[in-house]
PDB file of C-alpha atoms in Angstrom:
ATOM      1  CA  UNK A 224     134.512 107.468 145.933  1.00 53.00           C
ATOM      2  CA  UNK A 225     133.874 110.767 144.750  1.00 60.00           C
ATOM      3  CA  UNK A 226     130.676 112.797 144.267  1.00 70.00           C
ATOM      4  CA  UNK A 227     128.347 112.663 141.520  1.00 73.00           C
ATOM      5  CA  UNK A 228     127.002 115.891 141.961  1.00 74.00           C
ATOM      6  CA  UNK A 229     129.460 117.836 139.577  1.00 77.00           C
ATOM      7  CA  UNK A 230     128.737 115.410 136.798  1.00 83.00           C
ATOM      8  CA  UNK A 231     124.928 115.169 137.484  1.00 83.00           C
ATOM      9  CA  UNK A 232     125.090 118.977 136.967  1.00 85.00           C
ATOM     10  CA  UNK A 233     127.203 119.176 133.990  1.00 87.00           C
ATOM     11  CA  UNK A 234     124.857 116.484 132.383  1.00 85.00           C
ATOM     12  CA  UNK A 235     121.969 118.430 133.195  1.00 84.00           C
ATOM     13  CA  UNK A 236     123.427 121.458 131.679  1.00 86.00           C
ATOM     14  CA  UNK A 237     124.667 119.690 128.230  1.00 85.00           C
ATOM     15  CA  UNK A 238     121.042 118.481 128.242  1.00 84.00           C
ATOM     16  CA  UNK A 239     119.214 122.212 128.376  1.00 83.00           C
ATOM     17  CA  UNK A 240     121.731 123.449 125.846  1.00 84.00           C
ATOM     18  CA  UNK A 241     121.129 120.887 123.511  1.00 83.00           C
ATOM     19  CA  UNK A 242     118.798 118.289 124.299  1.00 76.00           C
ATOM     20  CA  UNK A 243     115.285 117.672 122.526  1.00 71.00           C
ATOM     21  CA  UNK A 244     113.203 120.518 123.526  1.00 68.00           C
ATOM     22  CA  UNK A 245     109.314 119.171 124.613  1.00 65.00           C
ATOM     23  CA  UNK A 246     106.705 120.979 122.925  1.00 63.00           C
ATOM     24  CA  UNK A 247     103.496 121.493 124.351  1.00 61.00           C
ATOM     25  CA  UNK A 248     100.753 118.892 124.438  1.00 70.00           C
ATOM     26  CA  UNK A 249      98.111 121.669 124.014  1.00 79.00           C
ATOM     27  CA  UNK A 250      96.766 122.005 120.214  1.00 80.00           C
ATOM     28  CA  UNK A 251      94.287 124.082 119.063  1.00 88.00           C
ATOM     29  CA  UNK A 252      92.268 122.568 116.073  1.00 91.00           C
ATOM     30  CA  UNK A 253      94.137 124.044 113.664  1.00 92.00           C
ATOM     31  CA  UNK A 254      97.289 122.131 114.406  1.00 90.00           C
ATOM     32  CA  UNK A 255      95.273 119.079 114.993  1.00 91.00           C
ATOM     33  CA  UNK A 256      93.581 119.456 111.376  1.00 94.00           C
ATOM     34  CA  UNK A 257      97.222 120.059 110.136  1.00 94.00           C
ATOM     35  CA  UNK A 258      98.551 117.139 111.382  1.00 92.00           C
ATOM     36  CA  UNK A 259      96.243 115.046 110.090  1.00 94.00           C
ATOM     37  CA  UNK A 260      96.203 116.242 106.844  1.00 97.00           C
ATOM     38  CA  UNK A 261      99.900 115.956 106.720  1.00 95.00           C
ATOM     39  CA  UNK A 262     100.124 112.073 108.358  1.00 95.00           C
ATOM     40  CA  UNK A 263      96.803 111.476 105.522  1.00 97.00           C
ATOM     41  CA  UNK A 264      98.927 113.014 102.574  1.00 96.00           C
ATOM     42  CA  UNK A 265     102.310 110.696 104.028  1.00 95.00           C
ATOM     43  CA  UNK A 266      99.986 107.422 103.833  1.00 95.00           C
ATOM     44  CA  UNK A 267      98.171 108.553 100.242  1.00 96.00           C
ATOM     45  CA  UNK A 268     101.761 108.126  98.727  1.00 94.00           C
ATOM     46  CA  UNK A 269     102.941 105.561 100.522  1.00 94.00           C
ATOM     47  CA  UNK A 270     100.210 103.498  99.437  1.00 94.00           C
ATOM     48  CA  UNK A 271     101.741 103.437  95.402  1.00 92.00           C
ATOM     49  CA  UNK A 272     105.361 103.540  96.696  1.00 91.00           C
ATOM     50  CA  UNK A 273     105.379 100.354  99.062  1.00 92.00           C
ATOM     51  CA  UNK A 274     104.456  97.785  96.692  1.00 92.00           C
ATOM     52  CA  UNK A 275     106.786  99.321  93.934  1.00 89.00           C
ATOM     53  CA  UNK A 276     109.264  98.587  96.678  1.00 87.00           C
ATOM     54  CA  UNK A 277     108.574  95.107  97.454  1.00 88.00           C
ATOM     55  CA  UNK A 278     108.112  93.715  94.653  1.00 90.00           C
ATOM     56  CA  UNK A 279     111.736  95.081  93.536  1.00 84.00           C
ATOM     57  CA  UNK A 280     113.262  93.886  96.773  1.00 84.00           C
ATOM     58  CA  UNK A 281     111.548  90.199  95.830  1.00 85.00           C
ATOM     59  CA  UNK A 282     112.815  90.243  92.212  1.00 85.00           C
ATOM     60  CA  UNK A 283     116.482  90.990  93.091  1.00 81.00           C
ATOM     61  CA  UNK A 284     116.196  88.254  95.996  1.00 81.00           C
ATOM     62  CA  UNK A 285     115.075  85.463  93.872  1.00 83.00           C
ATOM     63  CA  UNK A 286     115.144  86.026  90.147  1.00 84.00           C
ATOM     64  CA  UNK A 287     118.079  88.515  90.040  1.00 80.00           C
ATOM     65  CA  UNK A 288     121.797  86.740  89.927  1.00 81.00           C
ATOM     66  CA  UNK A 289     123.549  89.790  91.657  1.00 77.00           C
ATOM     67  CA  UNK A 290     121.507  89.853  94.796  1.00 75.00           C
ATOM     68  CA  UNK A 291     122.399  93.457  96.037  1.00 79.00           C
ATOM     69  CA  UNK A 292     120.149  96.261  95.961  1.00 76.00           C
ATOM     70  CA  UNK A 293     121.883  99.442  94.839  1.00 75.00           C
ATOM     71  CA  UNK A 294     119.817 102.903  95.087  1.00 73.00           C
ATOM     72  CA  UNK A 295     122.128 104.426  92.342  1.00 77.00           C
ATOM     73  CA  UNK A 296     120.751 101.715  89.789  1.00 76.00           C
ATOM     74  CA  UNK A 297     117.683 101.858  91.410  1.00 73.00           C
ATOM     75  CA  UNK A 298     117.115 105.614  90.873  1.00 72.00           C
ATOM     76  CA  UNK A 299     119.126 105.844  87.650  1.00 73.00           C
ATOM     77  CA  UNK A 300     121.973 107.960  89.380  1.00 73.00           C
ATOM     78  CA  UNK A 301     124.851 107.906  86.918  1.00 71.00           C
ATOM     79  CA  UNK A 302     128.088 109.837  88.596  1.00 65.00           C
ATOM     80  CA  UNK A 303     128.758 110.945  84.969  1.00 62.00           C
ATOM     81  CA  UNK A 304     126.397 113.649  84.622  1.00 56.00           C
ATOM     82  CA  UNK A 305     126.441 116.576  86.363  1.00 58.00           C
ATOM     83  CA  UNK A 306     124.017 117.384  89.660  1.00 57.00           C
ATOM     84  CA  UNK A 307     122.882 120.838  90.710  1.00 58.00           C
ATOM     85  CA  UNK A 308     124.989 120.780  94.104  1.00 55.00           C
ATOM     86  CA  UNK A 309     127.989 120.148  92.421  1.00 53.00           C
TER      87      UNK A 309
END
């Protein structure tokens, strides 16, 4: 058998080059107050959004003859008119 130690250290260099980077646990209260603001905002309009969703989901699974859910009839996406990015 051969040694591990060349491929331990090429793993462990792929992994500082691009691997997730850790931040730091320390927050002052700014950040803190950020955060929560932002996950607050998130749930706020989620709250319309879910239901909207679920009720859709339950109409095209029982009432619906064509049981698939397609997000281009869903959000009115026509590939006939013309988008900004293209």
């Amino acid at each position: 058998m051969a040694c591990n130690c060349a491929t331990s250290e090429q793993i462990d260099e792929l992994y500082k080059k691009y691997g997730e980077q850790r931040k730091s646990t320390n927050k002052n209260t700014k950040q803190k107050i950020k955060d929560a603001v932002m996950y607050t905002g998130v749930a706020v309009a989620m709250i319309p959004i879910i239901p909207v969703l679920v009720l859709y989901v339950f109409y095209k699974a029982f009432c619906d003859d064509d049981h698939r859910i397609s997000l281009t009839k869903f959000f009115r996406l026509d590939k006939k008119v013309g988008y900004a990015g293209q």
